[in-house]
CSV table of C-alpha atoms in Angstrom, one decimal:
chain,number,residue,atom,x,y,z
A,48,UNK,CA,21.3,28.7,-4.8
A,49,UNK,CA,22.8,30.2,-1.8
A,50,UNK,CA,21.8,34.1,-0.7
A,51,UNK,CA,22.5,36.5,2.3
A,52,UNK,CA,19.7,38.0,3.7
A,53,UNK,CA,19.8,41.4,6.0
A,54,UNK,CA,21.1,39.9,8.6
A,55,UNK,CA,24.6,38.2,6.7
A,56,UNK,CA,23.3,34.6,7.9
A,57,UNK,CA,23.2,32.9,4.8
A,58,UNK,CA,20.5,30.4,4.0
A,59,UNK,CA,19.5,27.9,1.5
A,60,UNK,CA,16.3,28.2,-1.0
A,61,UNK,CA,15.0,24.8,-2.5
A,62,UNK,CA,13.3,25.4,-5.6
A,63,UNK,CA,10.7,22.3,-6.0
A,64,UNK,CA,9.2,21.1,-9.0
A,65,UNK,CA,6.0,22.5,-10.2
A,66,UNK,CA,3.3,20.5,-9.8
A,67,UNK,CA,-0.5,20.7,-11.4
A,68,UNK,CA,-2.7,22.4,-8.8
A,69,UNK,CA,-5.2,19.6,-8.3
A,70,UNK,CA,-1.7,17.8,-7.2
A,71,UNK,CA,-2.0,19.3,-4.1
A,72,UNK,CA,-5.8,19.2,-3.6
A,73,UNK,CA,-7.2,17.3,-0.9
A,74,UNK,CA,-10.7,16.5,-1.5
A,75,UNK,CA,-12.6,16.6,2.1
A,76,UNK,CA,-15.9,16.1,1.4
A,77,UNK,CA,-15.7,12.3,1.8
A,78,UNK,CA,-17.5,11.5,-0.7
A,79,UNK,CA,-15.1,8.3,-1.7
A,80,UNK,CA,-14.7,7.2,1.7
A,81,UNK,CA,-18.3,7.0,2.4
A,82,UNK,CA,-18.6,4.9,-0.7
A,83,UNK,CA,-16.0,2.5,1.0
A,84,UNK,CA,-18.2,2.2,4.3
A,85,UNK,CA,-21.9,1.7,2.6
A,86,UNK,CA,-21.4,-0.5,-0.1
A,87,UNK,CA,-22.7,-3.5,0.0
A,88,UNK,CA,-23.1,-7.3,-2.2
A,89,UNK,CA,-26.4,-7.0,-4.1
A,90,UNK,CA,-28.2,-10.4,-4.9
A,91,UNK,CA,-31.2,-8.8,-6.3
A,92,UNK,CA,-31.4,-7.1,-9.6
A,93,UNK,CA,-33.9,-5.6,-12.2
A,94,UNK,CA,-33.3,-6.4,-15.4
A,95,UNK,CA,-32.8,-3.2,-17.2
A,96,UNK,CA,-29.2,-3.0,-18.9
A,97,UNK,CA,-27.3,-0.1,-17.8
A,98,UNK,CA,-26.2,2.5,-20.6
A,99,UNK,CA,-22.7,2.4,-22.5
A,100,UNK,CA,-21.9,5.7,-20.6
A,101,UNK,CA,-22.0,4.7,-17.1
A,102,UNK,CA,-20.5,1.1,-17.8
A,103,UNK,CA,-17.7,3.5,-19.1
A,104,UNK,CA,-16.9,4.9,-16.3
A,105,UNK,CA,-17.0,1.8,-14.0
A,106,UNK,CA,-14.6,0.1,-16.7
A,107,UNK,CA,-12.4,2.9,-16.4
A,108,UNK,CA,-12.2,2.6,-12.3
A,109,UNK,CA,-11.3,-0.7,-13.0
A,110,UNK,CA,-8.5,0.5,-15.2
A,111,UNK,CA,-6.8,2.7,-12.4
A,112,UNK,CA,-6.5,0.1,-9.9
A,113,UNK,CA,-3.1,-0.3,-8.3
A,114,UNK,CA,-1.0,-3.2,-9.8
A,115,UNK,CA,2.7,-4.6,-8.8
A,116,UNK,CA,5.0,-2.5,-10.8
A,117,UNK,CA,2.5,-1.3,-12.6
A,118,UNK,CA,2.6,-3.8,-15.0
A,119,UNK,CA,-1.1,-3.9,-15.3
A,120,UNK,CA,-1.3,-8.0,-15.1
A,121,UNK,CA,-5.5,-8.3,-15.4
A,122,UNK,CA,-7.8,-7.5,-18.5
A,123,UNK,CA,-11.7,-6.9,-18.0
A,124,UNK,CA,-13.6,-8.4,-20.1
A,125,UNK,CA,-17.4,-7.1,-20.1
A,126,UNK,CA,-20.1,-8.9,-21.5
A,127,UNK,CA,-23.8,-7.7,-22.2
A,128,UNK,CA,-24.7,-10.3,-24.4
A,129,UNK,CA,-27.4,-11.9,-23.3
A,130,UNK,CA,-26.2,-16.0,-24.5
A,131,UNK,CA,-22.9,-15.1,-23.7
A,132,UNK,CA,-23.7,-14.1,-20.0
A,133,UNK,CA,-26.2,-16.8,-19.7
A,134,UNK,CA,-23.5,-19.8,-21.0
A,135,UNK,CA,-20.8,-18.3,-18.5
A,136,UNK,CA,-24.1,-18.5,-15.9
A,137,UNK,CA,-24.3,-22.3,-16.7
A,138,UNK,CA,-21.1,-22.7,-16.6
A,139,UNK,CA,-20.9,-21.1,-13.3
A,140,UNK,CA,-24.0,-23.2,-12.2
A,141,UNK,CA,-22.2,-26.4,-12.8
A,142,UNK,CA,-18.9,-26.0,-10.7
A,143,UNK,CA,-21.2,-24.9,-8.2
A,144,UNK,CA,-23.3,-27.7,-8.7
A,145,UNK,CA,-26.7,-25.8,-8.6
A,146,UNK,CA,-29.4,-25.3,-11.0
A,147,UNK,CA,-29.8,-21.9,-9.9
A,148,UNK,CA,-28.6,-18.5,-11.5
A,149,UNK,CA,-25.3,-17.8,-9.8
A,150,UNK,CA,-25.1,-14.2,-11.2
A,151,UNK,CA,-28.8,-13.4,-9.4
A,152,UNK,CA,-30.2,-12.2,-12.9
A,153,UNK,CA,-27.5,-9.3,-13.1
A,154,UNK,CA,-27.7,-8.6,-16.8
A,155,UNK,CA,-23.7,-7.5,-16.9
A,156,UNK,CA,-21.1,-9.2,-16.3
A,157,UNK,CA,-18.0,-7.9,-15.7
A,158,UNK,CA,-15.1,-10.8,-16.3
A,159,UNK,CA,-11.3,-9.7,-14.9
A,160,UNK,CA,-8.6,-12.1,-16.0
A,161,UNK,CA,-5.0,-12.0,-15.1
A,162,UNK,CA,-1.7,-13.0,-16.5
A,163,UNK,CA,-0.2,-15.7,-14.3
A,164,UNK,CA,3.3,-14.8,-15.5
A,165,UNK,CA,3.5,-11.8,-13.1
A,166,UNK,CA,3.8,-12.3,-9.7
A,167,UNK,CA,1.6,-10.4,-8.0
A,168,UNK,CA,-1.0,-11.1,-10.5
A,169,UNK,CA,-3.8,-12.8,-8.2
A,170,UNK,CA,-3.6,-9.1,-5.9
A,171,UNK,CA,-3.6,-6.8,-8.9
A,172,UNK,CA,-6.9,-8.6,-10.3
A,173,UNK,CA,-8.4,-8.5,-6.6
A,174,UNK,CA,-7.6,-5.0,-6.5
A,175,UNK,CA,-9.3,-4.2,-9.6
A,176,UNK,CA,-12.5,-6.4,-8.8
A,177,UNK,CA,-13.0,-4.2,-5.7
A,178,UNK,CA,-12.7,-0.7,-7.9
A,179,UNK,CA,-15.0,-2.0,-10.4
A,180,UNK,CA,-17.6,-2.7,-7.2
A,181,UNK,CA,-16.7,0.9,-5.6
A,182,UNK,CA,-17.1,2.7,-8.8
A,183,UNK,CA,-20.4,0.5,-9.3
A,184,UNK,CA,-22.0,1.7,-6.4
A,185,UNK,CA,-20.8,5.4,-6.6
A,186,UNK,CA,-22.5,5.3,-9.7
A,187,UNK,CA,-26.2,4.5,-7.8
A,188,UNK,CA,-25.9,0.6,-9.2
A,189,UNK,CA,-25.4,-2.9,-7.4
A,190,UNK,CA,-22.6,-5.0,-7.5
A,191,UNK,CA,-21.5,-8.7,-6.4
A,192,UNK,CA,-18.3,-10.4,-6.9
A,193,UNK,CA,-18.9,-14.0,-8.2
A,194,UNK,CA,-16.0,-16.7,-7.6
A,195,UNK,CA,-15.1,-20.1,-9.9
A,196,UNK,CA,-14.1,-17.8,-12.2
A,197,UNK,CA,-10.4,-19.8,-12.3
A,198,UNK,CA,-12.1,-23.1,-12.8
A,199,UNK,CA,-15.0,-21.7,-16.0
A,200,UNK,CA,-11.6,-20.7,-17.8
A,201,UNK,CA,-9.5,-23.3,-17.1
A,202,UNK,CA,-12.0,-25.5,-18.4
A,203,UNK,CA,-11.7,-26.5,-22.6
A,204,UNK,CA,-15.2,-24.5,-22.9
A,205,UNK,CA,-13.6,-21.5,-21.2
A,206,UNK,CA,-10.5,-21.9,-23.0
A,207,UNK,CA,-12.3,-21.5,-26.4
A,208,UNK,CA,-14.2,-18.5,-25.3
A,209,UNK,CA,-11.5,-16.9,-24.6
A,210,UNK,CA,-10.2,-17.5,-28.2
A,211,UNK,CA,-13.2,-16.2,-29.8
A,212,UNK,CA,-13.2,-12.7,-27.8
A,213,UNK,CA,-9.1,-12.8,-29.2
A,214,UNK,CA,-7.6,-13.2,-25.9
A,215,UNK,CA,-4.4,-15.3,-26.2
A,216,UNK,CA,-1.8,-15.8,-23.5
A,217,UNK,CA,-1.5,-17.6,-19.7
A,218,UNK,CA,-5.0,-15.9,-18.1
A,219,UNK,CA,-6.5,-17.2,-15.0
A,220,UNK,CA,-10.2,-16.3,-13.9
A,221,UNK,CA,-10.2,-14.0,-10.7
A,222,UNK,CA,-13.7,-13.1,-10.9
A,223,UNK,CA,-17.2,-11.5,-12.0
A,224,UNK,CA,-18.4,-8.6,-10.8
A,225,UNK,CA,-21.4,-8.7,-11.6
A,226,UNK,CA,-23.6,-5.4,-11.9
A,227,UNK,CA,-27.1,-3.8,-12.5
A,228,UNK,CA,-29.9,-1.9,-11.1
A,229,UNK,CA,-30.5,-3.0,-7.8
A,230,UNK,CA,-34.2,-4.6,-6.8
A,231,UNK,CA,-33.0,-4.9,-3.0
A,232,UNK,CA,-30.3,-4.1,-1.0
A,233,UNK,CA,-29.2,-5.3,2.0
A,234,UNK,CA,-30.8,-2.6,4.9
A,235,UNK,CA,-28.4,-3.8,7.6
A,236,UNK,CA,-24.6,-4.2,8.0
A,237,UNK,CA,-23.0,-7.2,10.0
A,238,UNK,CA,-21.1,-5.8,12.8
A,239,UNK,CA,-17.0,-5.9,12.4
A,240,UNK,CA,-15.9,-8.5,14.6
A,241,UNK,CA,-13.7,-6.8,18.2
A,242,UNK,CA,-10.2,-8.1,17.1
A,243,UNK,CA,-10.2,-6.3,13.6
A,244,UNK,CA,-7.6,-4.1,13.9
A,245,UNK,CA,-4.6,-4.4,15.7
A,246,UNK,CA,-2.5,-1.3,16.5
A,247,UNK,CA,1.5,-1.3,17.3
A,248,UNK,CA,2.3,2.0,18.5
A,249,UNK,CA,5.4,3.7,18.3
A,250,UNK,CA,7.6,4.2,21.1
A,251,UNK,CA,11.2,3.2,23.3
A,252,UNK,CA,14.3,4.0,22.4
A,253,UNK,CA,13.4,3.5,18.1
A,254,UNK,CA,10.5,5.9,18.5
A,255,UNK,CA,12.4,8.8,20.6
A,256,UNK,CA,15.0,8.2,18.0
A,257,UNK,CA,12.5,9.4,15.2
A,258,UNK,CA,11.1,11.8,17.3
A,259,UNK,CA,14.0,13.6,17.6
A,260,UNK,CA,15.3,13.6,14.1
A,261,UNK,CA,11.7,15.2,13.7
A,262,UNK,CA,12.2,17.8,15.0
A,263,UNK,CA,16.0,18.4,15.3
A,264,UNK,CA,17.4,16.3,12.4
A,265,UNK,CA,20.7,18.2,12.9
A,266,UNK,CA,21.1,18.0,16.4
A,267,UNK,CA,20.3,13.7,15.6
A,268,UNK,CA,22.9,13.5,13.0
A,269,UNK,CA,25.6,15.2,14.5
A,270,UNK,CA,28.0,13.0,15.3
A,271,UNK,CA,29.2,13.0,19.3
A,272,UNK,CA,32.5,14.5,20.4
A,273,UNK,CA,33.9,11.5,22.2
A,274,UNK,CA,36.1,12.3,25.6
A,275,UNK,CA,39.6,12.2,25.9
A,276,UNK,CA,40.7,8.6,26.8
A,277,UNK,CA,42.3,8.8,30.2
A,278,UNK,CA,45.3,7.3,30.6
A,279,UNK,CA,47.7,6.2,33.3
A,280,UNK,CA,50.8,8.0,33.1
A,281,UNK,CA,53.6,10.1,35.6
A,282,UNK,CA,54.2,13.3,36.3
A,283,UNK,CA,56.5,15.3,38.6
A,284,UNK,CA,58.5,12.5,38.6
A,285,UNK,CA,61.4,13.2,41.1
A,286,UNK,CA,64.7,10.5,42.0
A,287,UNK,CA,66.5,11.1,45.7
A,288,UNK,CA,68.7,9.2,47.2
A,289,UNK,CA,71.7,9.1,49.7
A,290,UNK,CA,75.2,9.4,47.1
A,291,UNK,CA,77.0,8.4,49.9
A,292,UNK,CA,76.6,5.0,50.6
A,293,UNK,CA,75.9,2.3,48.0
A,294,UNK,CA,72.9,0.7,49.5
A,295,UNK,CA,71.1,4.3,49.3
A,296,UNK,CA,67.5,3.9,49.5
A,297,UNK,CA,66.3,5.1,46.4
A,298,UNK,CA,62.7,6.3,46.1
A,299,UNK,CA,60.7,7.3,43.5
A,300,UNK,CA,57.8,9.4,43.9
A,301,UNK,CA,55.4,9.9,41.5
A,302,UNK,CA,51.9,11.3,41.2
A,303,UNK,CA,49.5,9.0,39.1
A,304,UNK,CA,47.1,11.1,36.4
């Protein structure tokens, strides 16, 4: 819609959608990204079982992680059963080729599988490992992501378990995460190595470019009045000779532009 103001300059309004107002909230209290900088792999763990409710809402982090397309490629499978947990630790155990506990006596384990027909299916279920971690620890619990999940359910025994939870279709194991009340945690950090980030800064001819259209997108887009070509060409052209004799001398002046 167009309107004239005062002034008789007219102007144009741009109605925008509405939006939800916690669309535009920004939360600054930091609370999520101090989660991302204190977490920490827990290989220690009490065995009480967490409760229904706060496995919930770890499950449900899990849920929102970002996936290609959004075609929500993995599936979490979460088992508290106590034989089940402790035949996917043996399982575990044997790839591994130990006799120990794999999962460190976490009594939950948390199982993300992820159809191998999409193609970003091996990021989407790494992305929703690391949720179900972050949530895990927001939550005041440990957490530890456990590998050989790929080779337990490619394996005929893993293949069958899978058919007796009613999973059918072409899943591959990404991982356990593994989670319960933590007995110790780790008190230190290892340091981040010099050379892990790398910036590439902005600048030349690309970057003035940008800058410009920033802040004078017209004045960018405009397209440039291009000078007149100059051209060679006479004027004042004047003829004199001598009518008189037929070898006259005849001269042409000219002046060049």
């Amino acid at each position: 819609r167009w309107f004239s103001p005062k002034d008789g300059i007219p102007f144009l309004k741009i109605h925008l959608p509405r939006r939800p107002s916690h669309y535009y909230h920004i939360n600054t209290n930091m609370e999520a990204l101090e989660a991302l900088l204190t977490r920490r792999s827990c290989k220690s763990y009490r065995p009480e079982m967490p409760s229904e409710e706060v496995l919930n809402k770890i499950l449900a982090a899990g849920t929102f992680a970002p996936t290609g397309r959004g075609a929500q490629a993995p599936i979490i499978v979460a088992v508290t059963n106590k034989e089940v947990r402790d035949q996917l630790s043996q399982m575990n155990a044997e790839i591994l080729g130990t006799k120990a506990d794999p999962f460190y006596g976490a009594p939950v384990v948390l199982v993300v599988l992820a159809d191998r027909t999409k193609h970003t299916y091996i990021y989407d279920g790494s992305s929703v490992m690391e949720n179900l971690q972050l949530a895990a620890h927001a939550l005041g619990l440990g957490s530890c992501w456990i590998h050989r999940a790929k080779e337990e359910f490619d394996s005929e025994a893993g293949k069958s378990l899978l058919k007796s939870w009613g999973i059918e279709g072409d899943y591959e194991g990404i991982g356990h995460c593994i989670v319960g009340y933590p007995d110790k945690l780790p008190t230190t950090e290892k340091p981040r190595k010099a050379d892990y980030i790398h910036y590439v800064r902005g600048g030349g001819r690309i970057g003035r470019f940008f800058w410009c259209f920033a802040r004078r997108p017209h004045s960018c887009l405009r397209r440039r009045k291009r000078p007149p070509r100059r051209r060679r060409r006479l004027r004042n052209c004047q003829w004199s000779g001598k009518d008189s004799s037929i070898s006259a001398a005849w001269t042409l002046r000219f002046r060049l532009a």
